[in-house]
mmCIF file of C-alpha atoms in Angstrom:
data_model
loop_
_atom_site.group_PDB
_atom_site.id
_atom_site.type_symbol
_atom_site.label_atom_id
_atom_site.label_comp_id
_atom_site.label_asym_id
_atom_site.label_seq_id
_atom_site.Cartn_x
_atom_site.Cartn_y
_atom_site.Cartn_z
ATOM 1 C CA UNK A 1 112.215 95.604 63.913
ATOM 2 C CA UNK A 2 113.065 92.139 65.292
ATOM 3 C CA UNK A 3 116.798 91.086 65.675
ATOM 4 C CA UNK A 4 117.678 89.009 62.897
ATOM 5 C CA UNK A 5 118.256 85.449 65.076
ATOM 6 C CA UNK A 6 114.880 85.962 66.935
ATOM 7 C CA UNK A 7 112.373 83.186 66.219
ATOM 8 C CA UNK A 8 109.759 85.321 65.674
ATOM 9 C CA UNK A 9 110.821 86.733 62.579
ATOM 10 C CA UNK A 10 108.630 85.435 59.409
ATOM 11 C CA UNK A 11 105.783 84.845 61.729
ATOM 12 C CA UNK A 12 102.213 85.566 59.555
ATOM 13 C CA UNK A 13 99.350 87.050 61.388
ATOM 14 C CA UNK A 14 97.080 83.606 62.274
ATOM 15 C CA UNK A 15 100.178 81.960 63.821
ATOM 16 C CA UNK A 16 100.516 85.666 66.260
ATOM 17 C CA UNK A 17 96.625 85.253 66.854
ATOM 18 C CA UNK A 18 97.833 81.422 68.060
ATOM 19 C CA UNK A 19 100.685 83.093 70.282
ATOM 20 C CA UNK A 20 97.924 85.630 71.883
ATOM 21 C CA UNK A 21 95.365 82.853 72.253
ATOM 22 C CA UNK A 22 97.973 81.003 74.532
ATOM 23 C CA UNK A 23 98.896 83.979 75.966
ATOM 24 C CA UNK A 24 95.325 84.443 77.472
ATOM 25 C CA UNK A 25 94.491 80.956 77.713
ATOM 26 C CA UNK A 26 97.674 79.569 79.134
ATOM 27 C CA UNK A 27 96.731 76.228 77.687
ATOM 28 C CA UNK A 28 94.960 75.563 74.422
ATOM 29 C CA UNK A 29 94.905 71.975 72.398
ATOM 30 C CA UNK A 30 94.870 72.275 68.156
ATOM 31 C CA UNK A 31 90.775 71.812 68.118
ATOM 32 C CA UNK A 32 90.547 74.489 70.186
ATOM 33 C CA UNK A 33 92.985 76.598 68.490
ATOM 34 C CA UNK A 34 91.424 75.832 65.445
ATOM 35 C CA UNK A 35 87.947 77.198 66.378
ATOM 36 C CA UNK A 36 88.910 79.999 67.818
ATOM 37 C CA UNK A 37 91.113 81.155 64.804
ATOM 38 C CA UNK A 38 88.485 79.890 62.287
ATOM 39 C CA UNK A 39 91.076 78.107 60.637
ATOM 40 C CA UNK A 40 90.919 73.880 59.437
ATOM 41 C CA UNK A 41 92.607 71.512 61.537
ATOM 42 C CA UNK A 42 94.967 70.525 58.906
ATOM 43 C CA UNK A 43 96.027 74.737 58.881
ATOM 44 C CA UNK A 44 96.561 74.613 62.769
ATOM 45 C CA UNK A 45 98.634 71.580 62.356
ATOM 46 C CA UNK A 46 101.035 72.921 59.973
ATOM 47 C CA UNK A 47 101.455 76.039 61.900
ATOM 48 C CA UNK A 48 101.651 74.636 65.130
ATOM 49 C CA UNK A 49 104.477 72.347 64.394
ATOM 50 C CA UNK A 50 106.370 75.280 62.723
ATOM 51 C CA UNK A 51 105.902 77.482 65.950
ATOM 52 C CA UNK A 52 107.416 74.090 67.704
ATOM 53 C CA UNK A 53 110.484 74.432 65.820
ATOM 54 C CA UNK A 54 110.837 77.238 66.386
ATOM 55 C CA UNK A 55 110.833 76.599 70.482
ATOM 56 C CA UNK A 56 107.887 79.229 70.481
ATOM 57 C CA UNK A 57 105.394 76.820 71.767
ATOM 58 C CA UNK A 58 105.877 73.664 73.453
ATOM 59 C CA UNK A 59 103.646 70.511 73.776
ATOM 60 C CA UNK A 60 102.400 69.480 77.303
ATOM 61 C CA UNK A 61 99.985 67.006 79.005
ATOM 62 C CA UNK A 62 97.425 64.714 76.938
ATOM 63 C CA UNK A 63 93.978 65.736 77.667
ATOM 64 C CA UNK A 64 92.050 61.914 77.860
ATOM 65 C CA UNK A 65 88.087 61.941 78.017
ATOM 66 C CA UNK A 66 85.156 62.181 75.204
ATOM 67 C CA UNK A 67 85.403 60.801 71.895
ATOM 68 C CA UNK A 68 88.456 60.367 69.353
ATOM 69 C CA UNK A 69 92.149 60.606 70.277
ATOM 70 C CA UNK A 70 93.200 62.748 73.059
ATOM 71 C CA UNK A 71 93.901 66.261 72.710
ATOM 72 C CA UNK A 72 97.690 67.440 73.923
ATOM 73 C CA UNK A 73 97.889 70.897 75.337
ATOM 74 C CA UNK A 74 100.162 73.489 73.563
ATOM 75 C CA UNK A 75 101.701 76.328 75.552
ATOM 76 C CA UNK A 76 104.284 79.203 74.944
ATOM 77 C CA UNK A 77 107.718 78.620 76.032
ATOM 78 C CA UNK A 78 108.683 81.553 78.301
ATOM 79 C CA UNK A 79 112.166 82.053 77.468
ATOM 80 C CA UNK A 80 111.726 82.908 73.680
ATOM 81 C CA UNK A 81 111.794 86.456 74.587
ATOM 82 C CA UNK A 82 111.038 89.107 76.890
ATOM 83 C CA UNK A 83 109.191 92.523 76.811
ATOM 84 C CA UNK A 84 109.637 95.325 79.216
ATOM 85 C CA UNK A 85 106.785 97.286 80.194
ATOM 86 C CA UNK A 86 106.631 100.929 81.496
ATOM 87 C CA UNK A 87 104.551 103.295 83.759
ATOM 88 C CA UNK A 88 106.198 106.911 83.423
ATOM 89 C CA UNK A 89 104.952 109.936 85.472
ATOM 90 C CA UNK A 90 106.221 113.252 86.651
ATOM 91 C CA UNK A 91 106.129 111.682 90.367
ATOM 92 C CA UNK A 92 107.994 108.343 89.295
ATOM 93 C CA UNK A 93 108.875 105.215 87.114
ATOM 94 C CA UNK A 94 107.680 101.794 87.652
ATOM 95 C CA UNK A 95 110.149 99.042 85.216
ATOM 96 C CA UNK A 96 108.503 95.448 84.937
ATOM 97 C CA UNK A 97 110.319 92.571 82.733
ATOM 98 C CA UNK A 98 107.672 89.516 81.699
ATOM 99 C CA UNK A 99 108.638 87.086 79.732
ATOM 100 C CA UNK A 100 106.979 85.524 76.643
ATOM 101 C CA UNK A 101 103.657 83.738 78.531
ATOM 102 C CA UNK A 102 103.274 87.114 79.815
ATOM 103 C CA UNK A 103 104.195 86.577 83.336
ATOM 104 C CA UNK A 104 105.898 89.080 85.927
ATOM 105 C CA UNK A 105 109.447 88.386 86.271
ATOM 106 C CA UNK A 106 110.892 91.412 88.155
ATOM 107 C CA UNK A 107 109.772 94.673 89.260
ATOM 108 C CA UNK A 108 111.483 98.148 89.651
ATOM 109 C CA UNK A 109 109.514 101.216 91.378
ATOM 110 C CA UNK A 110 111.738 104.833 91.305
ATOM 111 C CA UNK A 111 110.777 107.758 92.871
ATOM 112 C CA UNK A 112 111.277 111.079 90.922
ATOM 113 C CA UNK A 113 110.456 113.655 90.224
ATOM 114 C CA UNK A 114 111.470 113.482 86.899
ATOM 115 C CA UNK A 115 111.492 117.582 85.274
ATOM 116 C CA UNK A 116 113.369 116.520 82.035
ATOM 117 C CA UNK A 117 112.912 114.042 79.437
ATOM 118 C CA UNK A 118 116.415 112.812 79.235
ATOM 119 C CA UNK A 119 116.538 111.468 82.950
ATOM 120 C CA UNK A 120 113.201 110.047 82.084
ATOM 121 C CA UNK A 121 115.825 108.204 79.234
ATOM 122 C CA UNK A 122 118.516 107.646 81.629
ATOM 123 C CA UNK A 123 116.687 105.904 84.281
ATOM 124 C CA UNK A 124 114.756 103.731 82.228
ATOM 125 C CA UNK A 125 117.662 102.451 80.428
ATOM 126 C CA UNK A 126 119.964 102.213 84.278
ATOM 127 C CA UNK A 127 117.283 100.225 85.397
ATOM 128 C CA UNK A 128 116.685 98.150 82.391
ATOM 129 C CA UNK A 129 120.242 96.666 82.199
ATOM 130 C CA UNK A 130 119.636 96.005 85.999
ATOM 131 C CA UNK A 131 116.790 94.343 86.061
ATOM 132 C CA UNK A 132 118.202 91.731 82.474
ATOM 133 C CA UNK A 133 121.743 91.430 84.744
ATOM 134 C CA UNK A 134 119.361 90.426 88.060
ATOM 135 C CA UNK A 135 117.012 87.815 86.561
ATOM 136 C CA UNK A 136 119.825 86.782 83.878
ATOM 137 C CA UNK A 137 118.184 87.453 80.681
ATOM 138 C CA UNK A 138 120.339 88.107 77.330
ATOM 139 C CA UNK A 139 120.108 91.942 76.245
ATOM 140 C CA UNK A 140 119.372 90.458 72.904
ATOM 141 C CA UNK A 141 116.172 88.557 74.260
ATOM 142 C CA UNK A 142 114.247 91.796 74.666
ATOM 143 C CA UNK A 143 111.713 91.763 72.610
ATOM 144 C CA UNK A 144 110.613 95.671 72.927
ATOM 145 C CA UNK A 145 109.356 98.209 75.303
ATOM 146 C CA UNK A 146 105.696 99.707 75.842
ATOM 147 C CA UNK A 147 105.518 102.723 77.842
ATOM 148 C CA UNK A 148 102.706 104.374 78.863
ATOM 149 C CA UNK A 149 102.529 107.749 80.079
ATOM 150 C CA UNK A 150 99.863 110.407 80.660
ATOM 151 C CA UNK A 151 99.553 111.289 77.280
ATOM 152 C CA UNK A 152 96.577 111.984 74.360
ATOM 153 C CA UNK A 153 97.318 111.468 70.436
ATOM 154 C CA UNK A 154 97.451 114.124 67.939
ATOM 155 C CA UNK A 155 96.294 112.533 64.475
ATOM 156 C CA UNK A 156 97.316 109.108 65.867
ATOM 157 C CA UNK A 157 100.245 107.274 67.880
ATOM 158 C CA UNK A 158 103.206 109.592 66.386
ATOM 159 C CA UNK A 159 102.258 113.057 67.667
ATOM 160 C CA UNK A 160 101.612 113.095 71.163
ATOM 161 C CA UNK A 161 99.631 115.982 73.538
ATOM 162 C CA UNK A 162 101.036 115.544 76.686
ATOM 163 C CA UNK A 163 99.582 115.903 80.046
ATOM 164 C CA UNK A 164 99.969 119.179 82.234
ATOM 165 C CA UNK A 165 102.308 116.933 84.532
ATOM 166 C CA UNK A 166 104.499 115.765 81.845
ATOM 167 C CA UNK A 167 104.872 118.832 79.466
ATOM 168 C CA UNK A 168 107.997 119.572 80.082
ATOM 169 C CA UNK A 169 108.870 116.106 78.388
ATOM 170 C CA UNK A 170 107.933 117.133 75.094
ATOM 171 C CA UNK A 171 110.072 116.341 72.343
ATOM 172 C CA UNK A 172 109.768 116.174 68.305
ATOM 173 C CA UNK A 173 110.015 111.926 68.453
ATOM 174 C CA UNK A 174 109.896 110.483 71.988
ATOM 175 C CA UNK A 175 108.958 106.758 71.117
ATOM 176 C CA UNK A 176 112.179 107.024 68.486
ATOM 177 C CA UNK A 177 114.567 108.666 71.175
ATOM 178 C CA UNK A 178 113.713 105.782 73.455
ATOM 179 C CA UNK A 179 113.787 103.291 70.849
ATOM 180 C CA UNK A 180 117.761 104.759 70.010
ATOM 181 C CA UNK A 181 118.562 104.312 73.480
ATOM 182 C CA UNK A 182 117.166 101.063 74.830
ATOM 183 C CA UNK A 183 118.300 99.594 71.776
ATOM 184 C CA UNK A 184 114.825 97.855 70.771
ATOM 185 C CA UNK A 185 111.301 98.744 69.910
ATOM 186 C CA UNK A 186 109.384 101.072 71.688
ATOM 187 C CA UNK A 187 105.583 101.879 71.206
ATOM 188 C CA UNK A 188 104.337 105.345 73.956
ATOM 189 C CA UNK A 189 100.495 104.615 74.542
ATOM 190 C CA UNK A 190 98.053 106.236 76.483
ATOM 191 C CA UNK A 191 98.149 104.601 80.574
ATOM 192 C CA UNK A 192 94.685 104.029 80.363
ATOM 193 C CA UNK A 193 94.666 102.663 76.994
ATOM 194 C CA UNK A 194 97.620 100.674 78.163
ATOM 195 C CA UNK A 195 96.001 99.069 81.508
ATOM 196 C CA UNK A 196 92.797 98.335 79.163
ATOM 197 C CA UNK A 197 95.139 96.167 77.046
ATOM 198 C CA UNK A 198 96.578 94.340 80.177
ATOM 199 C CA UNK A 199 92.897 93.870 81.441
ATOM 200 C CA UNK A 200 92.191 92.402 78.472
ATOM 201 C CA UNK A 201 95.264 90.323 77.685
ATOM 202 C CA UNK A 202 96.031 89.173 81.463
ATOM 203 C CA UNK A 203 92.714 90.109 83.564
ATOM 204 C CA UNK A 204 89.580 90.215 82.854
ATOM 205 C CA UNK A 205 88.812 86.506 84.223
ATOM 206 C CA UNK A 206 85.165 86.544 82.804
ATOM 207 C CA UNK A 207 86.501 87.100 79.325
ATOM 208 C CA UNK A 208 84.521 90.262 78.735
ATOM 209 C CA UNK A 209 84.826 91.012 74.708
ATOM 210 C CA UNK A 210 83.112 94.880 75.435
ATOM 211 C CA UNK A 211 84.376 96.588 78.397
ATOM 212 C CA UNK A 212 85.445 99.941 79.352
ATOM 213 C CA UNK A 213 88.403 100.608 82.189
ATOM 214 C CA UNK A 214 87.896 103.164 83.965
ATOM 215 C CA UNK A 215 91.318 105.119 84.568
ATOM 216 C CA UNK A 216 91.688 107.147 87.760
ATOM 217 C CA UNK A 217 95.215 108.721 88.319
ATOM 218 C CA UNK A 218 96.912 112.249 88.919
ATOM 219 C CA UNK A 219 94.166 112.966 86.321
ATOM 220 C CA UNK A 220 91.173 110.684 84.756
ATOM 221 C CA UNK A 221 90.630 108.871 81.382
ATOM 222 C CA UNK A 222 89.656 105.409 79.946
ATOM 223 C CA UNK A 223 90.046 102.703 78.038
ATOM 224 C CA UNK A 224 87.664 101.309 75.485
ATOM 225 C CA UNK A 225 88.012 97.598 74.521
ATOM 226 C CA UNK A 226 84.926 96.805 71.943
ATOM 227 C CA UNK A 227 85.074 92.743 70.272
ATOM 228 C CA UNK A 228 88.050 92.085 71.967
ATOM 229 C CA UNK A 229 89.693 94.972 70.631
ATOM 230 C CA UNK A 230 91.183 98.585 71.556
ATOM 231 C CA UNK A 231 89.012 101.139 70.343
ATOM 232 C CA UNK A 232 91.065 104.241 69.641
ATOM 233 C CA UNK A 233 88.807 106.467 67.736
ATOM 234 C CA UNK A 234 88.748 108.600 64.959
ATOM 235 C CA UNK A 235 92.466 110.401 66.380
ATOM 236 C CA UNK A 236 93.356 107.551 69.091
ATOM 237 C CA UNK A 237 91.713 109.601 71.758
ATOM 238 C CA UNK A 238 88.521 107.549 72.349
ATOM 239 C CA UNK A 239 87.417 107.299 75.953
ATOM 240 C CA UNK A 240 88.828 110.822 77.061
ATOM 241 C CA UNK A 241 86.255 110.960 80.243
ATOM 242 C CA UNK A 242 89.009 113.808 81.823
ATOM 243 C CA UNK A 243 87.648 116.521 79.684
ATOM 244 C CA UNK A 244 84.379 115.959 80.480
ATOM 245 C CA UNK A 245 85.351 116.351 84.559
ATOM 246 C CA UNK A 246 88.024 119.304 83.600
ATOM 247 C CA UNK A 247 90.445 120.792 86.239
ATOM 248 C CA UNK A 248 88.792 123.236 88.507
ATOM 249 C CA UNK A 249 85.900 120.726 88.771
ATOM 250 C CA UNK A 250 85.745 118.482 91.687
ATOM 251 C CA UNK A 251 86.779 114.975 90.137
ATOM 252 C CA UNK A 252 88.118 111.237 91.274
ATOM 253 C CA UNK A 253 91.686 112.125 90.537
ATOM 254 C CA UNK A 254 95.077 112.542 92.494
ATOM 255 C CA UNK A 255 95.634 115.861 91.694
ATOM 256 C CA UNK A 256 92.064 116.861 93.197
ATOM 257 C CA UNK A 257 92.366 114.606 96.271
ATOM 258 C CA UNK A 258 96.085 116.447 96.975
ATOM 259 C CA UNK A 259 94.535 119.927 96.316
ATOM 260 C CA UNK A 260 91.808 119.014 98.567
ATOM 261 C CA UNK A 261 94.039 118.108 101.105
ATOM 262 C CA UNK A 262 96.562 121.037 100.802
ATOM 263 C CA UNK A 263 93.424 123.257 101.108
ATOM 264 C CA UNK A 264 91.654 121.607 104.186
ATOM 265 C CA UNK A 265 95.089 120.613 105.978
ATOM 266 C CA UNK A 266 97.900 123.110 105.116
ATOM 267 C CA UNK A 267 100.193 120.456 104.031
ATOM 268 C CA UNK A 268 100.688 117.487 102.218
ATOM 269 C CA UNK A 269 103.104 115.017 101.360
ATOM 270 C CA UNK A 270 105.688 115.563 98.665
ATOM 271 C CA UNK A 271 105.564 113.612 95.404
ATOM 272 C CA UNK A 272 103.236 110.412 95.521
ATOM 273 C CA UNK A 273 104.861 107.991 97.550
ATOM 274 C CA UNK A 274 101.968 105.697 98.488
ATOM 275 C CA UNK A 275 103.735 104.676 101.999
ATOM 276 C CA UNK A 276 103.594 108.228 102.252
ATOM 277 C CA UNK A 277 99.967 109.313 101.289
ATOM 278 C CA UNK A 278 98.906 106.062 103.139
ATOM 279 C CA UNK A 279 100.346 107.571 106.811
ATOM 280 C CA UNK A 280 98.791 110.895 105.926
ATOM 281 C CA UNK A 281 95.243 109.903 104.859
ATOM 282 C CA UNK A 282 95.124 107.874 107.880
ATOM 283 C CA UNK A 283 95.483 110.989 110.128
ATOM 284 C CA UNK A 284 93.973 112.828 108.347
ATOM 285 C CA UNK A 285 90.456 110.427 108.343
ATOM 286 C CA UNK A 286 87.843 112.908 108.354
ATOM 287 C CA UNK A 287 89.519 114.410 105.318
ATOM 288 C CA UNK A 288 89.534 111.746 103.435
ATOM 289 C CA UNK A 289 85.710 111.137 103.905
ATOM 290 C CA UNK A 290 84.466 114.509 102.815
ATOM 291 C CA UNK A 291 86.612 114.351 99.720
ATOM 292 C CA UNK A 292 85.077 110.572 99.251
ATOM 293 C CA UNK A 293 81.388 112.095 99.624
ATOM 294 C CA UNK A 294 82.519 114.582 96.808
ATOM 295 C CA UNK A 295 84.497 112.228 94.566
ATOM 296 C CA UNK A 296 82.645 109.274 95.061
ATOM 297 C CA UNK A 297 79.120 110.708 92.770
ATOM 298 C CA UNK A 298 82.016 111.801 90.157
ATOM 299 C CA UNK A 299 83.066 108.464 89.537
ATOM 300 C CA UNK A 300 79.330 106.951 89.108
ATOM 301 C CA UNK A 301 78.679 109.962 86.672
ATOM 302 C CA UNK A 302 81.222 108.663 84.495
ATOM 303 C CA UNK A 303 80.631 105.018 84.995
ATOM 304 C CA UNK A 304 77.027 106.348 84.048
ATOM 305 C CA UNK A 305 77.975 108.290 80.605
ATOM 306 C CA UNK A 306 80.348 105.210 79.735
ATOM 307 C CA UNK A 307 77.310 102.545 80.332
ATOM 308 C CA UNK A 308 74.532 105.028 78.556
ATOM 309 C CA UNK A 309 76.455 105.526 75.641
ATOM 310 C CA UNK A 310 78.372 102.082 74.651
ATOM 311 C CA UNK A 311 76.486 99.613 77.331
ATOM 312 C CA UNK A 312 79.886 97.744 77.928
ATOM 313 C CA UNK A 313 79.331 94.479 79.784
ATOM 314 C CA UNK A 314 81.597 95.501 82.117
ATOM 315 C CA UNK A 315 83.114 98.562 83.839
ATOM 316 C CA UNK A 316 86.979 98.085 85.325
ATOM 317 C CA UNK A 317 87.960 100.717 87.781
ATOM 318 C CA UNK A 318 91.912 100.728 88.103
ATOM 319 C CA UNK A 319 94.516 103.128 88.202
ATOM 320 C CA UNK A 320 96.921 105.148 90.835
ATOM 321 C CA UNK A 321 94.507 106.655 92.540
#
């Protein structure tokens, strides 16, 4: 739930498609909002000067050229609110605070390892406060949370089948026990569902409507984004490449490229510090190599079954890894 003052209470779903339009565009004038939310003029008008009041959008430069009156560019004002975005893993925690437009104000990387749950809790919420008190934002300015963690769905986004990693992290309600003690909302999501929304919301520069993104980590997975939109599937599990590579199986993840290492070198770093991993791949070159010639064919298989079955216009390739 929204705090009671924020201006975004009361807001109907055309004027939130208006606030994501911006978000993506940057800049937008009222034709153009118009068209894209299939809405008349007169409609975009009306809503557009009730987001002004609200100091959710703000008016900027006139457009002059072509026919008519000019066109003045609308834009979201930054400082309505803020969200606070989470990558969670057994090997670490990564905090980043962007404001309303959707841009990066601060960044926090932790090391773990993180065994329990509760210091999962305690961290994120240490860091939170730090990074609000750094950049000077009002607690009551956070908008919510998203957190994404290496994680599949069990008859949707409430039950959730944790990876091998993170097991140890189960709980009856994590998303609520977070939510209690960050003292906002909190939505858990799949990490590669969760970098296929960013692709799509603050990448993806040719504006791709069907793409998948390809998500290569400690394990493997994807994201599905089909008309502009997060395909999730009958149970929320859609684009769940890792079981079709399963452990055991030579495959383009983290936890394959360390076991590789630990069985052709003897040793290998501790935890997944990429300074770390960086030094050690670098002496250990020939390594590397003969796990790329083996992981390398993996990944085109699956870029392969992803293209055969939904012929995406694009493939992403992201991740840890």
């Amino acid at each position: 739930m929204l705090k009671r003052h924020s201006p975004l209470v009361g807001i109907g779903n055309t004027q939130a498609a208006v606030i994501n339009h911006l978000r993506r565009k940057g800049v937008a004038s009222r034709a153009e909002i118009a068209e894209f939310c299939g809405v008349t003029p007169a409609a975009v008008s009306m809503m557009t000067r009730d987001l002004i009041k609200r100091g959710i959008i703000i008016e900027g430069a006139r457009r002059h050229g072509g026919r008519g009156a000019p066109h003045i560019d609308l834009m979201l004002q930054g400082n309505v609110g803020y969200a606070l975005g989470v990558h969670a893993n057994h090997y670490s925690l990564t905090l980043t605070l962007l404001d309303f437009c959707g841009e990066r104000i601060g960044e926090h990387h932790l090391d773990g390892p993180y065994e329990a749950f509760r210091n999962v809790e305690k961290t994120i919420n240490d860091s939170k406060a730090s990074l609000l008190a750094s950049y000077d934002v009002d607690e009551n300015l956070l908008l919510g949370a998203g957190v994404a963690m290496p994680t599949r769905f069990r008859q949707g986004a409430t039950k959730l089948d944790l990876a091998d990693e993170v097991i140890a992290w189960a709980g009856p309600d994590l998303a609520s026990s977070l939510r209690e003690t960050l003292g906002c909302p909190v939505i858990i999501e799949n990490d590669a569902n969760a970098a296929a929304v960013g692709e799509l919301a603050l990448g993806n520069a040719a504006g791709h409507d069907n793409f998948a993104y390809l998500y290569l980590a400690e394990g493997i997975g994807s994201g599905l984004v089909i008309g502009g939109e997060l395909y999730r599937g009958n149970l929320g599990n859609a684009g769940d490449v890792g079981a079709l590579r399963p452990r055991g199986l030579s495959r383009p993840s983290f936890a394959d490229l360390a076991a590789w290492c630990e069985t052709s070198v003897g040793t290998i770093p501790t935890g997944r510090s990429p300074d770390q991993w960086g030094i050690y791949l670098e002496n250990h070159a020939s390594v590397l190599d003969a796990w790329l010639e083996r992981a390398g064919p993996e990944t085109a298989r699956l870029a392969f079954m992803i293209t055969s079955v939904l012929a995406p216009s694009a493939i992403f390739i992201g991740g840890t890894l």
